[in-house]
Coordinates of C-alpha atoms in Angstrom, one line a residue:
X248 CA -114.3 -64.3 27.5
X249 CA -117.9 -63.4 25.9
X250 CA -119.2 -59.9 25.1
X251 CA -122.4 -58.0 24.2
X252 CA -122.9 -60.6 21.2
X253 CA -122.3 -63.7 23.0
X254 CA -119.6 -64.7 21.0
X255 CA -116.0 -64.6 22.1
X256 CA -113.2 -63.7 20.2
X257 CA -112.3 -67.4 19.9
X258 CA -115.4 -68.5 18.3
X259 CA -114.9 -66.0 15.9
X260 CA -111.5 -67.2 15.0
X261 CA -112.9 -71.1 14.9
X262 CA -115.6 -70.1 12.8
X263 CA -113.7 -67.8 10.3
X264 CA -111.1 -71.5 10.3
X265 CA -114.2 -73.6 10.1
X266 CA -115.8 -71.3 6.7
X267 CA -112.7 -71.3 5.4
X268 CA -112.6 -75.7 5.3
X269 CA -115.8 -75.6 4.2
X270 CA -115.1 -74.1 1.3
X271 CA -112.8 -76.7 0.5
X272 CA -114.4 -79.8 1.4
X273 CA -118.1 -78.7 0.7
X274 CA -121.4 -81.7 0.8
X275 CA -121.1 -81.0 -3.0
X276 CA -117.5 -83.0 -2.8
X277 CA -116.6 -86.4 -2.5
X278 CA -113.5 -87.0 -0.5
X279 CA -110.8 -89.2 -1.6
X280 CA -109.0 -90.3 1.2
X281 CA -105.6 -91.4 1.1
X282 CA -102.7 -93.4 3.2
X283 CA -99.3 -92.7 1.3
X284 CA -96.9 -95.1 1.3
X285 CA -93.7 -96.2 -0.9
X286 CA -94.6 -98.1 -3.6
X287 CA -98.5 -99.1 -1.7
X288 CA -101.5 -96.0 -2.4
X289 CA -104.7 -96.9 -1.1
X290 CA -107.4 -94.9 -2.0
X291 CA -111.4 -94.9 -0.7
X292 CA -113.9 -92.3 -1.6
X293 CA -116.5 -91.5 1.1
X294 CA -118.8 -89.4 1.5
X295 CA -119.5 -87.0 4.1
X296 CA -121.2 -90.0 6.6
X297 CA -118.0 -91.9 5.9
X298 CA -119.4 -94.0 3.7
X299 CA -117.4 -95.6 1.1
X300 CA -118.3 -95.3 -2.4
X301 CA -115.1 -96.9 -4.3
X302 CA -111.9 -98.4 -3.0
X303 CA -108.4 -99.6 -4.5
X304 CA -105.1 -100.0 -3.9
X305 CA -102.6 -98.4 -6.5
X306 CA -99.2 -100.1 -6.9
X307 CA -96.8 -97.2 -7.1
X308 CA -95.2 -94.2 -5.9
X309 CA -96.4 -90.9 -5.2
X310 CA -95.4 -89.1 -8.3
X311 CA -98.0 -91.6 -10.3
X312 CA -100.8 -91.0 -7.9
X313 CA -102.0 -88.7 -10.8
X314 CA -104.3 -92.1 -12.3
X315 CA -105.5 -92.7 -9.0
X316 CA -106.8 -89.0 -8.6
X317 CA -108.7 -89.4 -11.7
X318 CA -110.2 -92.4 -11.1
X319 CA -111.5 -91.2 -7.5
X320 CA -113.1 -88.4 -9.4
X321 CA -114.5 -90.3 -11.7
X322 CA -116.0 -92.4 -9.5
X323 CA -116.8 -89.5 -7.1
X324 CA -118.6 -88.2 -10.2
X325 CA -120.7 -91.8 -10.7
X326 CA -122.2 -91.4 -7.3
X327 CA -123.3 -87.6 -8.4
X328 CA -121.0 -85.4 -6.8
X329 CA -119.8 -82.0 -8.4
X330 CA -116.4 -82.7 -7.5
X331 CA -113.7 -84.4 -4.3
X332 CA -111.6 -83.2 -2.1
X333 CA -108.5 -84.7 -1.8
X334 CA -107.1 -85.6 2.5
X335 CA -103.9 -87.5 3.6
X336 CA -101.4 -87.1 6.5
X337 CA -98.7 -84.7 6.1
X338 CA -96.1 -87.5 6.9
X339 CA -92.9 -87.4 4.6
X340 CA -92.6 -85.8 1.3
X341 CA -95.2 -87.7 -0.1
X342 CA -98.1 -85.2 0.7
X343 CA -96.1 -82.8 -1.2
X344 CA -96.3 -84.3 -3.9
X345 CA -99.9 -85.2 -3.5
X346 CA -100.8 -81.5 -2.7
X347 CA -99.2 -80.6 -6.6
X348 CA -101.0 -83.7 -8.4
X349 CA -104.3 -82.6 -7.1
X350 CA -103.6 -78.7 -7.3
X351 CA -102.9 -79.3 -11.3
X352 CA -106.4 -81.1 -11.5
X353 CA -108.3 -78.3 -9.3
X354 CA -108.9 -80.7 -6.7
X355 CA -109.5 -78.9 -3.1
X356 CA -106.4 -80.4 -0.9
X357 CA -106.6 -80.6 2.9
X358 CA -104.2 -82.1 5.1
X359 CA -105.1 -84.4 8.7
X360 CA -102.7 -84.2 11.6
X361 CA -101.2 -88.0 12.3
X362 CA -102.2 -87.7 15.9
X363 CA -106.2 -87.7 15.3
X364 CA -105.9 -90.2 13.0
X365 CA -104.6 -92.5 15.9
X366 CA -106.8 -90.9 18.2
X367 CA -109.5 -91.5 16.0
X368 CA -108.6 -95.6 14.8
X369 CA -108.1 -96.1 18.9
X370 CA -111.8 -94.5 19.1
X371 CA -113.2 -96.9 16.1
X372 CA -112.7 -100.3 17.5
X373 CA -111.0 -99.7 21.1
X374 CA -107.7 -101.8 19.7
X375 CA -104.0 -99.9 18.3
X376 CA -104.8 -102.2 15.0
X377 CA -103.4 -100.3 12.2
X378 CA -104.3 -100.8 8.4
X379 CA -104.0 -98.8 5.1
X380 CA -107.4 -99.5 3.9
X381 CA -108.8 -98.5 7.7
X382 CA -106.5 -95.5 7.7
X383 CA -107.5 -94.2 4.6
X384 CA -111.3 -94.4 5.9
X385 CA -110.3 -92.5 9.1
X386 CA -108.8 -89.6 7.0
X387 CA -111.7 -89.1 5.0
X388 CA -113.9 -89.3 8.0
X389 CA -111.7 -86.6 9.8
X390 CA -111.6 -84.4 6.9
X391 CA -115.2 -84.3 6.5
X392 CA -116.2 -83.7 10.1
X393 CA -113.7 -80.4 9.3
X394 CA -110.7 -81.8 11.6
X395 CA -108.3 -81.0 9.0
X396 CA -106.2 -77.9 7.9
X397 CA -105.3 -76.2 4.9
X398 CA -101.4 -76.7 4.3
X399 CA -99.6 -73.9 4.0
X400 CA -98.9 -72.4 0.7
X401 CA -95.1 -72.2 -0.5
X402 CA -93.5 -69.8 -3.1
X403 CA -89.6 -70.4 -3.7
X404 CA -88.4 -68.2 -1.4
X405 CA -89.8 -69.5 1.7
X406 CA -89.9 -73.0 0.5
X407 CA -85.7 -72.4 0.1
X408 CA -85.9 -70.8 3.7
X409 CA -88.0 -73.7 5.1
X410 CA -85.0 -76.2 3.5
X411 CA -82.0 -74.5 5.4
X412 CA -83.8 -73.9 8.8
X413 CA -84.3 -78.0 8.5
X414 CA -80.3 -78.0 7.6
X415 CA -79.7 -75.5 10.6
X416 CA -81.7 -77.7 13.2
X417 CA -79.4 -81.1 11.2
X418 CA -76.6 -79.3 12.0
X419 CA -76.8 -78.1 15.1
X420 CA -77.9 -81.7 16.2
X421 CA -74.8 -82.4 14.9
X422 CA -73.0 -80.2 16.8
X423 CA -74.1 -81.4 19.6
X424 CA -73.5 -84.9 19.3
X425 CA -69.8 -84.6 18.2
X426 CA -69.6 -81.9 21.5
X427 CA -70.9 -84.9 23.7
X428 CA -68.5 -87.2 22.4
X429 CA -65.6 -85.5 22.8
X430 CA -66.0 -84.7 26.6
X431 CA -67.2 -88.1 27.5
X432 CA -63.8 -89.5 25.7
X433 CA -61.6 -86.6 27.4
X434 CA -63.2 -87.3 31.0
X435 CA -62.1 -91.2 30.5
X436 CA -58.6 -90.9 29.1
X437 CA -58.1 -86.9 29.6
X438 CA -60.0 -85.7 31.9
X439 CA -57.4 -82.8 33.0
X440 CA -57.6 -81.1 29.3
X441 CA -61.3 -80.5 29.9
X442 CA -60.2 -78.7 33.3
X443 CA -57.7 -76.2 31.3
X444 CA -61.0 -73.6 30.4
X445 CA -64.2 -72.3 31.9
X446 CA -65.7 -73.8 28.9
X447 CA -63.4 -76.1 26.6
X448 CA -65.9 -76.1 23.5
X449 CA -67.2 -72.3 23.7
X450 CA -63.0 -71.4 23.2
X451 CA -61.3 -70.8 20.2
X452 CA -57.9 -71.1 22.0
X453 CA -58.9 -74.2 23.1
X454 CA -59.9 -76.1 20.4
X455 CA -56.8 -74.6 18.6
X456 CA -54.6 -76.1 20.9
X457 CA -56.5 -79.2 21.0
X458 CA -56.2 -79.2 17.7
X459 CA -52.3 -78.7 17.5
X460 CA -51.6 -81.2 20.2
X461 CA -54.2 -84.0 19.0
X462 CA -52.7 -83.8 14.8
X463 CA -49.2 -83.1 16.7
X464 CA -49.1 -86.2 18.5
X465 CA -52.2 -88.4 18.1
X466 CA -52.1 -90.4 21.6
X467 CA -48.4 -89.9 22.6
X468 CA -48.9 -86.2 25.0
X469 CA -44.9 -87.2 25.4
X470 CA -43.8 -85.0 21.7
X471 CA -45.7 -82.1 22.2
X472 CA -44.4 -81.8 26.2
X473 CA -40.7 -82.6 24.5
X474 CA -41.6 -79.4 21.9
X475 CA -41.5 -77.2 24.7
X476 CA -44.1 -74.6 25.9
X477 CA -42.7 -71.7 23.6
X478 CA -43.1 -73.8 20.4
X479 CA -46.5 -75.1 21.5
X480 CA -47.6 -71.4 21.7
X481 CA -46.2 -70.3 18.2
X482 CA -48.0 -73.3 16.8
X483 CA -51.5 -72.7 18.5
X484 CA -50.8 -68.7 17.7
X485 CA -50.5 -69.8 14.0
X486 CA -53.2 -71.8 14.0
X487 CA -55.1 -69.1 15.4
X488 CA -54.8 -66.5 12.6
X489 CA -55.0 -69.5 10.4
X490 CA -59.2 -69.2 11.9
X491 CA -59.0 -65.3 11.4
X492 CA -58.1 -64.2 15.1
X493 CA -55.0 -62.4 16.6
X494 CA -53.4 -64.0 19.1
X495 CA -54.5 -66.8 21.4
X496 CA -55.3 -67.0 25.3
X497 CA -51.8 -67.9 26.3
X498 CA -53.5 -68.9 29.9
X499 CA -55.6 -71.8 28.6
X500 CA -52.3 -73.1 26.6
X501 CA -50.1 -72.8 29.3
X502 CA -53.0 -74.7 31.5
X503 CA -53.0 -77.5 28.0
X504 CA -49.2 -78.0 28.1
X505 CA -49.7 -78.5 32.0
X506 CA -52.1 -81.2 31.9
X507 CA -50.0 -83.4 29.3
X508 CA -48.1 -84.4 32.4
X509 CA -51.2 -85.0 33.9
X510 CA -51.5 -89.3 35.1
X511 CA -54.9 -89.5 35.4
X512 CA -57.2 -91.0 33.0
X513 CA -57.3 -94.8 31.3
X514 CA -54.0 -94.8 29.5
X515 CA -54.3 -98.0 27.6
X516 CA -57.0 -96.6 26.1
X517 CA -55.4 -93.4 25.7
X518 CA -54.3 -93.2 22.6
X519 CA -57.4 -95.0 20.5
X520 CA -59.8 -92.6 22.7
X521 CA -57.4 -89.1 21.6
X522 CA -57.2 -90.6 17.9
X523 CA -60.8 -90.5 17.8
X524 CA -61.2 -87.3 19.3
X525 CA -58.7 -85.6 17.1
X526 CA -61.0 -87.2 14.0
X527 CA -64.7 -85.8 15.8
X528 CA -63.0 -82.3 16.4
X529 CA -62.1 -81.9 12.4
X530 CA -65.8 -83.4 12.2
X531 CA -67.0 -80.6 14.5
X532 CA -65.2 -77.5 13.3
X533 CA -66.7 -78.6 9.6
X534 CA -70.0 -78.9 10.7
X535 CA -68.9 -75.2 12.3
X536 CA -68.1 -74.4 8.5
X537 CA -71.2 -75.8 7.5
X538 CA -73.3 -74.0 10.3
X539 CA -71.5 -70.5 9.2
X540 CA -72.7 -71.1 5.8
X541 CA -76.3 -72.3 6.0
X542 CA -76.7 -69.1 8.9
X543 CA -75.1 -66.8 5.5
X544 CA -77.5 -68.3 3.4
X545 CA -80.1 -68.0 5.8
X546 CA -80.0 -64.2 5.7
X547 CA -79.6 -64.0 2.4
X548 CA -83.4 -65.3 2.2
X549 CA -84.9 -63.1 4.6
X550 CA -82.6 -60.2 2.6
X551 CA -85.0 -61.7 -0.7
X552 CA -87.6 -61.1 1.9
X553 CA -87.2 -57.5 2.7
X554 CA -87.5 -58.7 6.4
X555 CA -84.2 -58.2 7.7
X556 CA -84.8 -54.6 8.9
X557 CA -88.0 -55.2 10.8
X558 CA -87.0 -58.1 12.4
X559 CA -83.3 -56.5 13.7
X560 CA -85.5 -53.7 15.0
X561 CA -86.6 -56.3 17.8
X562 CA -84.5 -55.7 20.4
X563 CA -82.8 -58.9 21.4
X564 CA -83.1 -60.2 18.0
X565 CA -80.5 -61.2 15.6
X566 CA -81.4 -61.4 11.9
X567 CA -80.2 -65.5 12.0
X568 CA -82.7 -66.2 15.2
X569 CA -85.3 -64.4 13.0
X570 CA -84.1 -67.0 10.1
X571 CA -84.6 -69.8 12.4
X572 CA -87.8 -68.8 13.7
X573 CA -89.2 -68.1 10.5
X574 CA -87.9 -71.1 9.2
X575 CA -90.7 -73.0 11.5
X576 CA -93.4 -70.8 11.5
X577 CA -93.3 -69.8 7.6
X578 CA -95.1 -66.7 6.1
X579 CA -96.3 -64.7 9.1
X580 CA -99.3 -63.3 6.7
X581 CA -100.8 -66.8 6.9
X582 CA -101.6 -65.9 10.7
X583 CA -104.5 -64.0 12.1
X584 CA -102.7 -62.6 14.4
X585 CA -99.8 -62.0 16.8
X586 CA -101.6 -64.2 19.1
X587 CA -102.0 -67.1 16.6
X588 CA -98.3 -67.2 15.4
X589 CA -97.4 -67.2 19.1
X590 CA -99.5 -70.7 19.5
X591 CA -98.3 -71.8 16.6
X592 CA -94.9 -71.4 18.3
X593 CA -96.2 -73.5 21.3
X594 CA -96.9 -71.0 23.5
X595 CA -100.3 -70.2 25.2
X596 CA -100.8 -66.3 25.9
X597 CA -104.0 -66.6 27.7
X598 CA -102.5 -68.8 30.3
X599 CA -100.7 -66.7 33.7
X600 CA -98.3 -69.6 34.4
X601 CA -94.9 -69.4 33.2
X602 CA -93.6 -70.7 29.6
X603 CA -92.7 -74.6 30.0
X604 CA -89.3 -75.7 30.4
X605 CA -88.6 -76.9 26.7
X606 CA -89.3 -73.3 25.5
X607 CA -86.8 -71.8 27.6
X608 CA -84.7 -74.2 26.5
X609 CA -85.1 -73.2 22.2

């Protein structure tokens, strides 16, 4: 929407972005552009009409890209320029890396999404050929025509926070997975054990009886159903204060010691299929443990962050969802405003229609 000025309040934000790159990659500057690789570096220096002034390939990994930085400016240098600016893709930890070698020299460092850059080679020649030595062009020519960003700065803290919301997503992937398993094993050689709860996986009586029968007997349902009912509910009861509770939901383990008489299901493969579950449940309630503890330290770090207050104030809000979500976005202060840490998060204000189906989903 324009006002009295002509200008909108987005062409105030692009220009503010676009003053800020410039500062960084200024005509005075040379740009070194780079395609990381394992042990393969090539490096061009262009200038602003993507012209290149030197090129090489460096045999070696990213920690020794210090030579080929000094080189480029050297050769930037040759050609007349005050100084370079140093582009790549943020792909991997290699940029990293990159972003510290130049930052230790005083080189300006700018980053260019992966996406242009194969939006861009496609736009060069019409063909999906990919190159380093082309590559490398491309990023320079992006970062000069200002389609780059500045990465965002890292201190400790929110570099250690950044590290465990990547563990937390790991995990929970994880989770997941070994979920998935189980139930499609169950539904082939079991399926009346899944039928026993509302919802088998969200139940802590459940799993603890799962657990009891599945170490008890492996694939032979006939020992626990000769234990006996009682015995099966003093075992999952201890087993249940083992995990911190009081007593178990003696409903679902009556329903469990039901369904070991229960036919259905492929019974040759019955007792590989329950020996395999038995060893994904142990794998699922440690990645459990491991989700508890990365959530712990989580909050710890936003505790370091004097955050935890404001963010529990949110109604709705717990102080690990404010982990996770900060996690992705990083240092809210980097944002303009509400509006842009909102985008960030995929999310488009100005538009009326309804958030798309993957948000609803995270």
């Amino acid at each position: 929407m324009g006002n009295g000025s002509g200008v909108s309040r987005g062409d105030r934000n692009r220009n503010a972005r676009l003053t800020r790159l410039r500062l960084l990659v200024p005509i005075s500057n040379a740009i070194i552009g780079i395609d990381l690789a394992d042990e393969k570096q090539m490096v061009v220096v262009t200038d602003h009409d993507s012209k290149v002034l030197a090129r090489k390939t460096f045999r070696c990994h990213a920690w020794d890209l210090g030579v080929a930085l000094d080189w480029a400016g050297k050769q930037a240098a040759a050609k007349g320029f005050a100084g370079v600016t140093v582009a790549c893709e943020p792909t991997g930890h290699r940029w990293r890396v990159l972003g510290q070698l130049a930052a230790e020299r005083g080189m300006p460092f700018v980053c260019v999404q992966p996406m242009l850059t194969s939006w861009a080679r496609r736009s060069e020649d019409l063909t999906f050929d990919k190159t380093d030595e082309e590559d490398a062009v491309i990023i320079a020519r992006l970062a000069a025509q200002l389609r780059c960003y500045i990465p965002e700065p890292i201190d400790e803290t929110w570099g250690r926070l950044r590290h465990l919301g990547a563990r937390l997503v790991q995990l929970l992937v994880d989770s997941g997975s070994q979920v998935q398993q189980m139930r499609a094993l169950l539904e082939c050689v079991w399926p009346a054990a899944l039928q026993t709860a509302r919802q088998p996986f969200r139940s802590l009586t459940w799993t603890a009886a799962m657990n009891v029968v599945l170490q008890r007997d492996g694939g032979d349902l006939t020992r626990t159903r000769r234990l006996g009912l009682a015995r099966l509910e003093t075992a999952v009861r201890r087993e249940i204060v083992r995990r911190g509770r009081q007593k178990p939901c003696i409903r679902i383990v009556r329903a469990l010691f039901a369904a070991l008489s229960d036919p259905a299901g492929v019974i040759t493969h019955r007792p590989g299929a329950l020996e395999r579950v038995a060893l994904l449940l142990d794998d699922w309630l440690e990645t459990h443990r491991r989700l508890t503890d990365t959530e712990t330290r989580m909050t710890t770090v936003l505790d370091d962050l004097q955050l935890t207050d404001l963010v529990t104030s949110i109604t709705g809000l717990s102080a690990i969802g404010a982990a996770a979500i900060l996690a992705e976005t990083g240092d809210p202060n980097r944002f303009a405003s509400a509006r842009a840490l909102v985008k960030h998060a995929g999310l488009a204000p100005g538009r009326s229609s309804p958030a798309p189906s993957w948000a609803a989903r995270n």
